[in-house]
XYZ file of C-alpha atoms in Angstrom:
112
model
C 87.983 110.070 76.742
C 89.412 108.517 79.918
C 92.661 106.872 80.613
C 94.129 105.034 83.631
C 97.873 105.057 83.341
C 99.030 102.402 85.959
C 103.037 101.434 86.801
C 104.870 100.158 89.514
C 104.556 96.505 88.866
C 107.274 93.833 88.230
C 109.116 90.912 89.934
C 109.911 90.896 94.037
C 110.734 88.520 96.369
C 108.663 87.668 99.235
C 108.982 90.043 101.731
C 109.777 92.417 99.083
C 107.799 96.152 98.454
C 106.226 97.729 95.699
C 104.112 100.932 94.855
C 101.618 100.648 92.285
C 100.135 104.311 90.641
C 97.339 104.832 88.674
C 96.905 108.177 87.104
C 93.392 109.206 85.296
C 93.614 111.487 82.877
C 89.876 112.655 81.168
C 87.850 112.716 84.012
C 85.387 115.482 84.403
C 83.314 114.315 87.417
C 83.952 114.150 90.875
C 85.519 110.682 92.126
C 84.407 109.788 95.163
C 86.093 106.507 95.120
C 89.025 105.282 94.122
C 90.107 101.460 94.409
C 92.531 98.566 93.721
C 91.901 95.132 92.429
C 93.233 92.106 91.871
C 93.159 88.885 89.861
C 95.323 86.003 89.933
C 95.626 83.425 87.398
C 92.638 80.828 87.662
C 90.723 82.853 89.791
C 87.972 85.624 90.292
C 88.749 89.080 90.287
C 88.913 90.058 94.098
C 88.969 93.526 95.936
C 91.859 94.686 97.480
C 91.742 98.135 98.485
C 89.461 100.967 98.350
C 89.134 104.661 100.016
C 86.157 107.083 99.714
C 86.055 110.428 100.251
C 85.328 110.861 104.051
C 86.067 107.565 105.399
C 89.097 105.213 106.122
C 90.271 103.211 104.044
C 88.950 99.432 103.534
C 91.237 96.134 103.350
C 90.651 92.860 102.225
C 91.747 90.691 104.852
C 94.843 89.053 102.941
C 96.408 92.446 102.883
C 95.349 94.262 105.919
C 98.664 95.845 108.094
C 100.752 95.109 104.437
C 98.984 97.368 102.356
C 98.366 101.502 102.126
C 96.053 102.694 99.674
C 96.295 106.746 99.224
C 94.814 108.879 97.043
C 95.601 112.879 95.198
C 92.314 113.577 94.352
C 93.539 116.693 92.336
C 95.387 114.558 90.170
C 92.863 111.544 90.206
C 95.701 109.298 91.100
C 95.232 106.687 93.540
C 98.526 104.247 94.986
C 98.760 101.218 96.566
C 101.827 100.991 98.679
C 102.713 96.945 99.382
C 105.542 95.616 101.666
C 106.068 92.567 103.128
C 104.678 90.578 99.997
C 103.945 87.397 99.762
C 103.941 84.869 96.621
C 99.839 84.797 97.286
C 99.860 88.289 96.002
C 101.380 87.291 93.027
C 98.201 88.539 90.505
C 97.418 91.355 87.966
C 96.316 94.432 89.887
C 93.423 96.655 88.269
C 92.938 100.078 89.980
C 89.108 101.692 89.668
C 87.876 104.933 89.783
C 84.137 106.580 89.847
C 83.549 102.796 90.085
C 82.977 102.594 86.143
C 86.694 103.230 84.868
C 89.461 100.925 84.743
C 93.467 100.643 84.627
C 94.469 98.004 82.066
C 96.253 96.058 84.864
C 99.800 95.661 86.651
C 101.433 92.217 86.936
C 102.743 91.926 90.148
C 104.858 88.786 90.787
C 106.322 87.423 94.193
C 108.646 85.260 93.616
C 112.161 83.651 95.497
């Protein structure tokens, strides 16, 4: 069996930071990519982050120069490093791996 361990979330003030982990424990196939997703209340689930092995790292817009996604692929963990948040980011992150696996989510909340 598989299983995404995420942490890091909780409550921050705009302009705040936060590092988000997911750890995958289970997985006996190469991941080539490992990603972050969010979904805030009301609204689709949108990408946020995402890194493949041998290529840069891809932003959504909304985050881009906030955001860091890194990855230990010998530990099939992936991170999202987020400073300077804003209440907009306020949303339940997901993080992905192999594409088909999934964290059971992180609430992040940005709030004064």
């Amino acid at each position: 069996q598989v299983q995404l361990v995420e942490s890091g979330g909780g409550l921050v003030q705009p302009g705040g930071s936060l590092r988000l982990s997911c750890a995958a424990s289970g997985i006996r196939f190469k991941v080539d990519t490992m990603a972050w997703y969010r979904q805030a209340p009301g609204k689709q689930r949108e990408l946020v982050a995402t890194v493949t092995r041998g290529r840069s790292p891809n932003y959504a817009d909304s985050v881009k120069g906030r955001f860091t996604i890194s990855r230990d692929n010998a530990k099939n963990t992936v991170y999202l490093q987020m400073n300077s948040l804003k209440p907009e980011d306020t949303a339940v992150y997901y993080c992905n791996l192999g594409t088909d696996y999934w964290g059971k989510g992180t609430l992040v909340t940005v709030s004064s």
